[in-house]
Amino acid sequence: MTTSGPLVSVIVPVRNEADHLQRALNSVKAGSGPVDQIIVVDNCSTDESREIALRLADIVLEYDGSVGQCRQLGASLARNELLLFLDADQVVLENTVKRAVETLVVSGADAVELPERPLCNQGWLMSVVAHERRYSELSGVGIPRLILREVFLANSNPSSRLVFGEDWAACKGVRSRALSTIPVLHEDLRVRQLLRKYFDYGFRSGRSTQGSAAAFGIGERAAALTNLAKELWAREAGWLVAVAALKGAKWCMFQTGLCLGRIAQRMGSHTEE
């Protein structure tokens, strides 16, 4: 581990991710970055996630709340200047964290976006997903994963129970951000799994009393992506159409889940009355 310069606390919220968590934590421990602390926040897992975390993490917390609240709890107990938020189904490469820290130091930014790519960039869906994430990064609407601790705590809401879009909401107040060059890899999903994931986001958001942050910054992000599409259309029209179709399908599944979740929430309220 490198000890010069700012140190990093890695925070991983987890809920029933035993199939992926060990791989994620081992990738962090094997990396060359200045990681000084790994914090796992277990959100009521019923599988072996907690046992895996106890073996590999420095701190394991238990919390019943939203992903945003789990991240906020981990950040409040982190001992280092920099925070890296990692999902349990992600993997960092050997120099992912090191390059991200270097990027932040050189740029003087408050936060750094890490390129996100599928673990296996094979098949049409993963190719479209890779282009979708690339377009988000190029248009400046990606989500920072490495961030100054004081900046994150100043912008996060510890009482928020948002179940979707909470990372965008928490990073909205970041004044300056930079883009690193070495990616973090994300678990591959099939079409059905991907669409079911967004349906579940919508359903849980509909049942939440705080709704969702899905509309938070949608206009700004859509405008940025539209401007990028105009620049790239002549060279990448096919990929742009494919990405637009994927985003439309995810949005439709989210809205369907959202409507059903709101119905379920209201039915539950009437039952209690």
PDB file of C-alpha atoms in Angstrom:
ATOM      1  CA  MET A   1       0.000   0.000   0.000  1.00  0.00           C
ATOM      2  CA  THR A   2       1.237   3.493  -0.869  1.00  0.00           C
ATOM      3  CA  THR A   3       1.414   5.740   2.209  1.00  0.00           C
ATOM      4  CA  SER A   4       2.334   9.106   0.667  1.00  0.00           C
ATOM      5  CA  GLY A   5      -0.472  11.502  -0.158  1.00  0.00           C
ATOM      6  CA  PRO A   6      -4.120  11.245   0.884  1.00  0.00           C
ATOM      7  CA  LEU A   7      -5.463   7.903   2.072  1.00  0.00           C
ATOM      8  CA  VAL A   8      -8.735   6.302   1.042  1.00  0.00           C
ATOM      9  CA  SER A   9     -11.570   4.669   2.945  1.00  0.00           C
ATOM     10  CA  VAL A  10     -13.566   2.309   0.728  1.00  0.00           C
ATOM     11  CA  ILE A  11     -17.264   2.059   1.623  1.00  0.00           C
ATOM     12  CA  VAL A  12     -19.349  -0.854   0.340  1.00  0.00           C
ATOM     13  CA  PRO A  13     -23.092  -1.069   1.107  1.00  0.00           C
ATOM     14  CA  VAL A  14     -24.306  -4.637   0.756  1.00  0.00           C
ATOM     15  CA  ARG A  15     -27.547  -6.568   0.885  1.00  0.00           C
ATOM     16  CA  ASN A  16     -27.538 -10.250  -0.013  1.00  0.00           C
ATOM     17  CA  GLU A  17     -24.494  -9.996  -2.285  1.00  0.00           C
ATOM     18  CA  ALA A  18     -22.580 -13.036  -1.044  1.00  0.00           C
ATOM     19  CA  ASP A  19     -22.010 -14.189  -4.621  1.00  0.00           C
ATOM     20  CA  HIS A  20     -20.088 -11.006  -5.466  1.00  0.00           C
ATOM     21  CA  LEU A  21     -18.823  -9.391  -2.259  1.00  0.00           C
ATOM     22  CA  GLN A  22     -15.673 -11.486  -1.774  1.00  0.00           C
ATOM     23  CA  ARG A  23     -14.518 -10.748  -5.317  1.00  0.00           C
ATOM     24  CA  ALA A  24     -15.112  -7.008  -4.817  1.00  0.00           C
ATOM     25  CA  LEU A  25     -13.252  -6.795  -1.507  1.00  0.00           C
ATOM     26  CA  ASN A  26     -10.357  -8.949  -2.712  1.00  0.00           C
ATOM     27  CA  SER A  27      -9.919  -6.679  -5.732  1.00  0.00           C
ATOM     28  CA  VAL A  28      -9.598  -3.681  -3.422  1.00  0.00           C
ATOM     29  CA  LYS A  29      -7.098  -5.431  -1.161  1.00  0.00           C
ATOM     30  CA  ALA A  30      -5.019  -6.551  -4.159  1.00  0.00           C
ATOM     31  CA  GLY A  31      -4.840  -3.083  -5.682  1.00  0.00           C
ATOM     32  CA  SER A  32      -1.927  -0.673  -5.572  1.00  0.00           C
ATOM     33  CA  GLY A  33      -3.913   2.355  -4.410  1.00  0.00           C
ATOM     34  CA  PRO A  34      -3.597   4.071  -1.017  1.00  0.00           C
ATOM     35  CA  VAL A  35      -6.520   2.220   0.563  1.00  0.00           C
ATOM     36  CA  ASP A  36      -6.183   2.405   4.321  1.00  0.00           C
ATOM     37  CA  GLN A  37      -9.630   1.221   5.389  1.00  0.00           C
ATOM     38  CA  ILE A  38     -12.492  -0.922   4.059  1.00  0.00           C
ATOM     39  CA  ILE A  39     -15.953  -0.389   5.558  1.00  0.00           C
ATOM     40  CA  VAL A  40     -18.862  -2.670   4.714  1.00  0.00           C
ATOM     41  CA  VAL A  41     -22.373  -1.592   5.709  1.00  0.00           C
ATOM     42  CA  ASP A  42     -24.654  -4.628   5.810  1.00  0.00           C
ATOM     43  CA  ASN A  43     -28.262  -3.722   5.048  1.00  0.00           C
ATOM     44  CA  CYS A  44     -30.101  -6.651   6.660  1.00  0.00           C
ATOM     45  CA  SER A  45     -28.530  -9.413   4.563  1.00  0.00           C
ATOM     46  CA  THR A  46     -29.941 -12.890   5.028  1.00  0.00           C
ATOM     47  CA  ASP A  47     -27.148 -14.693   3.173  1.00  0.00           C
ATOM     48  CA  GLU A  48     -23.427 -14.970   4.012  1.00  0.00           C
ATOM     49  CA  SER A  49     -22.575 -11.360   3.126  1.00  0.00           C
ATOM     50  CA  ARG A  50     -21.861 -10.402   6.744  1.00  0.00           C
ATOM     51  CA  GLU A  51     -19.557 -13.372   7.318  1.00  0.00           C
ATOM     52  CA  ILE A  52     -17.579 -12.522   4.173  1.00  0.00           C
ATOM     53  CA  ALA A  53     -17.326  -8.901   5.257  1.00  0.00           C
ATOM     54  CA  LEU A  54     -16.078  -9.852   8.709  1.00  0.00           C
ATOM     55  CA  ARG A  55     -13.217 -11.789   7.119  1.00  0.00           C
ATOM     56  CA  LEU A  56     -12.112  -9.116   4.669  1.00  0.00           C
ATOM     57  CA  ALA A  57     -13.203  -5.654   5.853  1.00  0.00           C
ATOM     58  CA  ASP A  58     -11.781  -3.471   8.622  1.00  0.00           C
ATOM     59  CA  ILE A  59     -15.189  -2.362   9.887  1.00  0.00           C
ATOM     60  CA  VAL A  60     -18.547  -4.090   9.414  1.00  0.00           C
ATOM     61  CA  LEU A  61     -21.669  -2.131  10.320  1.00  0.00           C
ATOM     62  CA  GLU A  62     -25.294  -3.209  10.380  1.00  0.00           C
ATOM     63  CA  TYR A  63     -28.010  -0.806   9.309  1.00  0.00           C
ATOM     64  CA  ASP A  64     -31.623  -1.046   8.171  1.00  0.00           C
ATOM     65  CA  GLY A  65     -32.143   1.777   5.696  1.00  0.00           C
ATOM     66  CA  SER A  66     -31.582   3.017   2.167  1.00  0.00           C
ATOM     67  CA  VAL A  67     -28.354   2.642   0.211  1.00  0.00           C
ATOM     68  CA  GLY A  68     -27.756   6.372   0.659  1.00  0.00           C
ATOM     69  CA  GLN A  69     -28.097   6.086   4.432  1.00  0.00           C
ATOM     70  CA  CYS A  70     -25.694   3.141   4.464  1.00  0.00           C
ATOM     71  CA  ARG A  71     -23.125   5.191   2.546  1.00  0.00           C
ATOM     72  CA  GLN A  72     -23.637   8.152   4.852  1.00  0.00           C
ATOM     73  CA  LEU A  73     -23.129   5.976   7.943  1.00  0.00           C
ATOM     74  CA  GLY A  74     -19.925   4.534   6.521  1.00  0.00           C
ATOM     75  CA  ALA A  75     -18.665   8.005   5.600  1.00  0.00           C
ATOM     76  CA  SER A  76     -19.362   9.344   9.081  1.00  0.00           C
ATOM     77  CA  LEU A  77     -17.101   6.669  10.595  1.00  0.00           C
ATOM     78  CA  ALA A  78     -14.372   6.752   7.947  1.00  0.00           C
ATOM     79  CA  ARG A  79     -10.983   7.930   9.190  1.00  0.00           C
ATOM     80  CA  ASN A  80      -9.503   9.128   5.907  1.00  0.00           C
ATOM     81  CA  GLU A  81      -9.686  12.276   3.795  1.00  0.00           C
ATOM     82  CA  LEU A  82     -10.972  10.469   0.696  1.00  0.00           C
ATOM     83  CA  LEU A  83     -13.947   8.158   0.274  1.00  0.00           C
ATOM     84  CA  LEU A  84     -14.384   5.592  -2.486  1.00  0.00           C
ATOM     85  CA  PHE A  85     -17.893   4.219  -2.872  1.00  0.00           C
ATOM     86  CA  LEU A  86     -17.989   0.755  -4.390  1.00  0.00           C
ATOM     87  CA  ASP A  87     -20.928  -1.528  -5.109  1.00  0.00           C
ATOM     88  CA  ALA A  88     -20.702  -5.140  -4.013  1.00  0.00           C
ATOM     89  CA  ASP A  89     -20.922  -6.368  -7.616  1.00  0.00           C
ATOM     90  CA  GLN A  90     -18.050  -4.192  -8.843  1.00  0.00           C
ATOM     91  CA  VAL A  91     -14.343  -4.926  -9.212  1.00  0.00           C
ATOM     92  CA  VAL A  92     -11.421  -2.498  -9.225  1.00  0.00           C
ATOM     93  CA  LEU A  93      -8.333  -3.123 -11.327  1.00  0.00           C
ATOM     94  CA  GLU A  94      -4.829  -3.035  -9.862  1.00  0.00           C
ATOM     95  CA  ASN A  95      -4.330   0.689 -10.467  1.00  0.00           C
ATOM     96  CA  THR A  96      -7.949   1.919 -10.433  1.00  0.00           C
ATOM     97  CA  VAL A  97      -7.796   3.572  -7.010  1.00  0.00           C
ATOM     98  CA  LYS A  98      -4.227   4.813  -7.431  1.00  0.00           C
ATOM     99  CA  ARG A  99      -5.043   6.577 -10.720  1.00  0.00           C
ATOM    100  CA  ALA A 100      -8.250   8.064  -9.305  1.00  0.00           C
ATOM    101  CA  VAL A 101      -6.365   9.587  -6.365  1.00  0.00           C
ATOM    102  CA  GLU A 102      -3.659  10.927  -8.682  1.00  0.00           C
ATOM    103  CA  THR A 103      -6.357  12.474 -10.862  1.00  0.00           C
ATOM    104  CA  LEU A 104      -7.956  14.208  -7.890  1.00  0.00           C
ATOM    105  CA  VAL A 105      -4.649  15.545  -6.575  1.00  0.00           C
ATOM    106  CA  VAL A 106      -3.449  16.840  -9.957  1.00  0.00           C
ATOM    107  CA  SER A 107      -6.789  18.397 -10.919  1.00  0.00           C
ATOM    108  CA  GLY A 108      -7.598  19.867  -7.515  1.00  0.00           C
ATOM    109  CA  ALA A 109     -11.179  18.632  -7.935  1.00  0.00           C
ATOM    110  CA  ASP A 110     -13.558  17.717  -5.122  1.00  0.00           C
ATOM    111  CA  ALA A 111     -14.447  14.366  -6.696  1.00  0.00           C
ATOM    112  CA  VAL A 112     -13.461  11.965  -9.444  1.00  0.00           C
ATOM    113  CA  GLU A 113     -15.605   9.890 -11.768  1.00  0.00           C
ATOM    114  CA  LEU A 114     -14.326   6.401 -12.500  1.00  0.00           C
ATOM    115  CA  PRO A 115     -15.142   4.965 -15.912  1.00  0.00           C
ATOM    116  CA  GLU A 116     -17.520   2.022 -15.473  1.00  0.00           C
ATOM    117  CA  ARG A 117     -17.375  -0.898 -17.864  1.00  0.00           C
ATOM    118  CA  PRO A 118     -18.912  -4.403 -17.925  1.00  0.00           C
ATOM    119  CA  LEU A 119     -16.723  -7.196 -16.587  1.00  0.00           C
ATOM    120  CA  CYS A 120     -17.049  -8.954 -19.914  1.00  0.00           C
ATOM    121  CA  ASN A 121     -17.563  -6.656 -22.878  1.00  0.00           C
ATOM    122  CA  GLN A 122     -19.009  -9.424 -25.049  1.00  0.00           C
ATOM    123  CA  GLY A 123     -22.477  -9.679 -26.536  1.00  0.00           C
ATOM    124  CA  TRP A 124     -24.641  -6.888 -27.883  1.00  0.00           C
ATOM    125  CA  LEU A 125     -26.134  -5.846 -24.534  1.00  0.00           C
ATOM    126  CA  MET A 126     -22.787  -5.368 -22.812  1.00  0.00           C
ATOM    127  CA  SER A 127     -21.501  -3.413 -25.799  1.00  0.00           C
ATOM    128  CA  VAL A 128     -24.490  -1.080 -25.602  1.00  0.00           C
ATOM    129  CA  VAL A 129     -24.070  -0.723 -21.826  1.00  0.00           C
ATOM    130  CA  ALA A 130     -20.381   0.141 -22.288  1.00  0.00           C
ATOM    131  CA  HIS A 131     -21.297   2.869 -24.785  1.00  0.00           C
ATOM    132  CA  GLU A 132     -24.056   4.158 -22.491  1.00  0.00           C
ATOM    133  CA  ARG A 133     -21.580   4.629 -19.661  1.00  0.00           C
ATOM    134  CA  ARG A 134     -19.003   6.154 -21.986  1.00  0.00           C
ATOM    135  CA  TYR A 135     -21.529   8.738 -23.187  1.00  0.00           C
ATOM    136  CA  SER A 136     -22.419   9.640 -19.597  1.00  0.00           C
ATOM    137  CA  GLU A 137     -18.758  10.220 -18.818  1.00  0.00           C
ATOM    138  CA  LEU A 138     -18.113  12.282 -21.958  1.00  0.00           C
ATOM    139  CA  SER A 139     -21.150  14.480 -21.286  1.00  0.00           C
ATOM    140  CA  GLY A 140     -20.127  15.122 -17.671  1.00  0.00           C
ATOM    141  CA  VAL A 141     -23.180  13.557 -16.031  1.00  0.00           C
ATOM    142  CA  GLY A 142     -21.518  10.484 -14.536  1.00  0.00           C
ATOM    143  CA  ILE A 143     -21.549   9.783 -10.799  1.00  0.00           C
ATOM    144  CA  PRO A 144     -18.306  10.482  -8.877  1.00  0.00           C
ATOM    145  CA  ARG A 145     -17.113   7.523  -6.822  1.00  0.00           C
ATOM    146  CA  LEU A 146     -14.004   9.055  -5.238  1.00  0.00           C
ATOM    147  CA  ILE A 147     -14.868  12.144  -3.233  1.00  0.00           C
ATOM    148  CA  LEU A 148     -13.480  14.292  -0.445  1.00  0.00           C
ATOM    149  CA  ARG A 149     -15.060  13.163   2.814  1.00  0.00           C
ATOM    150  CA  GLU A 150     -15.949  16.663   3.964  1.00  0.00           C
ATOM    151  CA  VAL A 151     -17.607  17.437   0.629  1.00  0.00           C
ATOM    152  CA  PHE A 152     -19.703  14.269   0.713  1.00  0.00           C
ATOM    153  CA  LEU A 153     -20.848  14.813   4.292  1.00  0.00           C
ATOM    154  CA  ALA A 154     -21.751  18.416   3.514  1.00  0.00           C
ATOM    155  CA  ASN A 155     -23.979  17.365   0.603  1.00  0.00           C
ATOM    156  CA  SER A 156     -25.521  14.107   1.810  1.00  0.00           C
ATOM    157  CA  ASN A 157     -28.796  13.890   3.713  1.00  0.00           C
ATOM    158  CA  PRO A 158     -28.615  11.327   6.541  1.00  0.00           C
ATOM    159  CA  SER A 159     -32.415  11.172   6.816  1.00  0.00           C
ATOM    160  CA  SER A 160     -33.003  10.478   3.115  1.00  0.00           C
ATOM    161  CA  ARG A 161     -34.546   7.105   2.316  1.00  0.00           C
ATOM    162  CA  LEU A 162     -34.293   7.469  -1.447  1.00  0.00           C
ATOM    163  CA  VAL A 163     -33.899   4.044  -3.034  1.00  0.00           C
ATOM    164  CA  PHE A 164     -32.953   5.197  -6.516  1.00  0.00           C
ATOM    165  CA  GLY A 165     -30.879   8.145  -7.692  1.00  0.00           C
ATOM    166  CA  GLU A 166     -29.495   8.775  -4.216  1.00  0.00           C
ATOM    167  CA  ASP A 167     -25.912   8.926  -5.509  1.00  0.00           C
ATOM    168  CA  TRP A 168     -26.822  11.648  -8.020  1.00  0.00           C
ATOM    169  CA  ALA A 169     -28.607  13.645  -5.308  1.00  0.00           C
ATOM    170  CA  ALA A 170     -25.673  13.366  -2.894  1.00  0.00           C
ATOM    171  CA  CYS A 171     -23.155  14.545  -5.512  1.00  0.00           C
ATOM    172  CA  LYS A 172     -25.264  17.386  -6.897  1.00  0.00           C
ATOM    173  CA  GLY A 173     -23.442  19.935  -4.740  1.00  0.00           C
ATOM    174  CA  VAL A 174     -19.940  18.889  -5.816  1.00  0.00           C
ATOM    175  CA  ARG A 175     -18.324  22.023  -7.233  1.00  0.00           C
ATOM    176  CA  SER A 176     -15.640  20.432  -9.375  1.00  0.00           C
ATOM    177  CA  ARG A 177     -15.039  16.924 -10.663  1.00  0.00           C
ATOM    178  CA  ALA A 178     -12.510  15.149 -12.854  1.00  0.00           C
ATOM    179  CA  LEU A 179     -12.554  11.932 -14.863  1.00  0.00           C
ATOM    180  CA  SER A 180     -10.053   9.159 -14.203  1.00  0.00           C
ATOM    181  CA  THR A 181      -8.771   6.866 -16.955  1.00  0.00           C
ATOM    182  CA  ILE A 182      -8.727   3.401 -15.338  1.00  0.00           C
ATOM    183  CA  PRO A 183     -12.178   1.858 -14.915  1.00  0.00           C
ATOM    184  CA  VAL A 184     -14.106  -0.006 -12.293  1.00  0.00           C
ATOM    185  CA  LEU A 185     -15.754  -3.135 -13.683  1.00  0.00           C
ATOM    186  CA  HIS A 186     -19.400  -3.993 -13.121  1.00  0.00           C
ATOM    187  CA  GLU A 187     -21.177  -7.336 -13.002  1.00  0.00           C
ATOM    188  CA  ASP A 188     -22.693  -8.365 -16.327  1.00  0.00           C
ATOM    189  CA  LEU A 189     -26.471  -8.655 -16.578  1.00  0.00           C
ATOM    190  CA  ARG A 190     -28.767 -10.254 -19.113  1.00  0.00           C
ATOM    191  CA  VAL A 191     -31.595  -8.221 -20.642  1.00  0.00           C
ATOM    192  CA  ARG A 192     -34.238  -9.693 -18.347  1.00  0.00           C
ATOM    193  CA  GLN A 193     -32.091  -9.115 -15.260  1.00  0.00           C
ATOM    194  CA  LEU A 194     -31.314  -5.537 -16.248  1.00  0.00           C
ATOM    195  CA  LEU A 195     -34.948  -4.624 -16.875  1.00  0.00           C
ATOM    196  CA  ARG A 196     -36.075  -6.410 -13.697  1.00  0.00           C
ATOM    197  CA  LYS A 197     -33.501  -4.372 -11.781  1.00  0.00           C
ATOM    198  CA  TYR A 198     -35.085  -1.111 -12.938  1.00  0.00           C
ATOM    199  CA  PHE A 199     -38.592  -2.419 -12.280  1.00  0.00           C
ATOM    200  CA  ASP A 200     -37.503  -3.192  -8.702  1.00  0.00           C
ATOM    201  CA  TYR A 201     -35.998   0.304  -8.371  1.00  0.00           C
ATOM    202  CA  GLY A 202     -39.333   1.772  -9.420  1.00  0.00           C
ATOM    203  CA  PHE A 203     -41.429  -0.496  -7.196  1.00  0.00           C
ATOM    204  CA  ARG A 204     -39.356   0.212  -4.094  1.00  0.00           C
ATOM    205  CA  SER A 205     -39.369   3.924  -4.911  1.00  0.00           C
ATOM    206  CA  GLY A 206     -43.148   3.876  -5.242  1.00  0.00           C
ATOM    207  CA  ARG A 207     -43.522   2.265  -1.829  1.00  0.00           C
ATOM    208  CA  SER A 208     -41.126   4.751  -0.256  1.00  0.00           C
ATOM    209  CA  THR A 209     -42.726   7.792   1.346  1.00  0.00           C
ATOM    210  CA  GLN A 210     -39.946   9.907  -0.114  1.00  0.00           C
ATOM    211  CA  GLY A 211     -40.495   8.660  -3.658  1.00  0.00           C
ATOM    212  CA  SER A 212     -37.445   8.688  -5.870  1.00  0.00           C
ATOM    213  CA  ALA A 213     -34.657  10.909  -7.084  1.00  0.00           C
ATOM    214  CA  ALA A 214     -35.158   9.594 -10.607  1.00  0.00           C
ATOM    215  CA  ALA A 215     -36.330  13.011 -11.774  1.00  0.00           C
ATOM    216  CA  PHE A 216     -33.527  14.766  -9.886  1.00  0.00           C
ATOM    217  CA  GLY A 217     -31.378  16.434 -12.509  1.00  0.00           C
ATOM    218  CA  ILE A 218     -33.101  14.607 -15.370  1.00  0.00           C
ATOM    219  CA  GLY A 219     -33.434  17.796 -17.431  1.00  0.00           C
ATOM    220  CA  GLU A 220     -29.804  18.737 -16.961  1.00  0.00           C
ATOM    221  CA  ARG A 221     -28.558  15.250 -17.745  1.00  0.00           C
ATOM    222  CA  ALA A 222     -30.810  14.881 -20.788  1.00  0.00           C
ATOM    223  CA  ALA A 223     -29.607  18.218 -22.179  1.00  0.00           C
ATOM    224  CA  ALA A 224     -25.958  17.228 -21.742  1.00  0.00           C
ATOM    225  CA  LEU A 225     -26.501  13.865 -23.447  1.00  0.00           C
ATOM    226  CA  THR A 226     -28.438  15.511 -26.278  1.00  0.00           C
ATOM    227  CA  ASN A 227     -25.613  17.951 -26.942  1.00  0.00           C
ATOM    228  CA  LEU A 228     -23.121  15.089 -26.991  1.00  0.00           C
ATOM    229  CA  ALA A 229     -25.328  13.118 -29.390  1.00  0.00           C
ATOM    230  CA  LYS A 230     -25.318  16.049 -31.820  1.00  0.00           C
ATOM    231  CA  GLU A 231     -21.518  16.062 -31.791  1.00  0.00           C
ATOM    232  CA  LEU A 232     -21.163  12.299 -32.276  1.00  0.00           C
ATOM    233  CA  TRP A 233     -24.116  11.573 -34.557  1.00  0.00           C
ATOM    234  CA  ALA A 234     -22.174  11.502 -37.813  1.00  0.00           C
ATOM    235  CA  ARG A 235     -19.698   8.942 -36.445  1.00  0.00           C
ATOM    236  CA  GLU A 236     -21.763   6.904 -33.964  1.00  0.00           C
ATOM    237  CA  ALA A 237     -25.413   7.113 -35.008  1.00  0.00           C
ATOM    238  CA  GLY A 238     -25.969   3.379 -34.597  1.00  0.00           C
ATOM    239  CA  TRP A 239     -24.627   3.248 -31.056  1.00  0.00           C
ATOM    240  CA  LEU A 240     -26.520   6.404 -30.082  1.00  0.00           C
ATOM    241  CA  VAL A 241     -29.806   4.874 -31.268  1.00  0.00           C
ATOM    242  CA  ALA A 242     -29.049   1.639 -29.392  1.00  0.00           C
ATOM    243  CA  VAL A 243     -28.234   3.522 -26.184  1.00  0.00           C
ATOM    244  CA  ALA A 244     -31.405   5.617 -26.504  1.00  0.00           C
ATOM    245  CA  ALA A 245     -33.458   2.423 -26.897  1.00  0.00           C
ATOM    246  CA  LEU A 246     -31.829   0.900 -23.802  1.00  0.00           C
ATOM    247  CA  LYS A 247     -32.466   4.025 -21.737  1.00  0.00           C
ATOM    248  CA  GLY A 248     -36.062   4.090 -22.921  1.00  0.00           C
ATOM    249  CA  ALA A 249     -36.612   0.451 -21.946  1.00  0.00           C
ATOM    250  CA  LYS A 250     -35.111   1.013 -18.482  1.00  0.00           C
ATOM    251  CA  TRP A 251     -37.215   4.127 -17.985  1.00  0.00           C
ATOM    252  CA  CYS A 252     -40.420   2.301 -18.974  1.00  0.00           C
ATOM    253  CA  MET A 253     -39.672  -0.518 -16.536  1.00  0.00           C
ATOM    254  CA  PHE A 254     -38.904   1.984 -13.793  1.00  0.00           C
ATOM    255  CA  GLN A 255     -42.158   3.873 -14.381  1.00  0.00           C
ATOM    256  CA  THR A 256     -44.153   0.628 -14.403  1.00  0.00           C
ATOM    257  CA  GLY A 257     -42.630  -0.423 -11.105  1.00  0.00           C
ATOM    258  CA  LEU A 258     -43.142   3.071  -9.694  1.00  0.00           C
ATOM    259  CA  CYS A 259     -46.873   3.042 -10.470  1.00  0.00           C
ATOM    260  CA  LEU A 260     -47.367  -0.427  -8.998  1.00  0.00           C
ATOM    261  CA  GLY A 261     -45.313   0.510  -5.949  1.00  0.00           C
ATOM    262  CA  ARG A 262     -47.466   3.566  -5.309  1.00  0.00           C
ATOM    263  CA  ILE A 263     -50.612   1.463  -5.624  1.00  0.00           C
ATOM    264  CA  ALA A 264     -49.181  -1.054  -3.145  1.00  0.00           C
ATOM    265  CA  GLN A 265     -48.205   1.734  -0.774  1.00  0.00           C
ATOM    266  CA  ARG A 266     -51.690   3.268  -0.865  1.00  0.00           C
ATOM    267  CA  MET A 267     -53.378  -0.093  -0.423  1.00  0.00           C
ATOM    268  CA  GLY A 268     -51.163  -0.716   2.575  1.00  0.00           C
ATOM    269  CA  SER A 269     -52.086   2.661   4.039  1.00  0.00           C
ATOM    270  CA  HIS A 270     -55.815   1.993   3.601  1.00  0.00           C
ATOM    271  CA  THR A 271     -55.426  -1.429   5.226  1.00  0.00           C
ATOM    272  CA  GLU A 272     -53.755   0.128   8.271  1.00  0.00           C
ATOM    273  CA  GLU A 273     -56.589   2.637   8.556  1.00  0.00           C
TER     274      GLU A 273
END
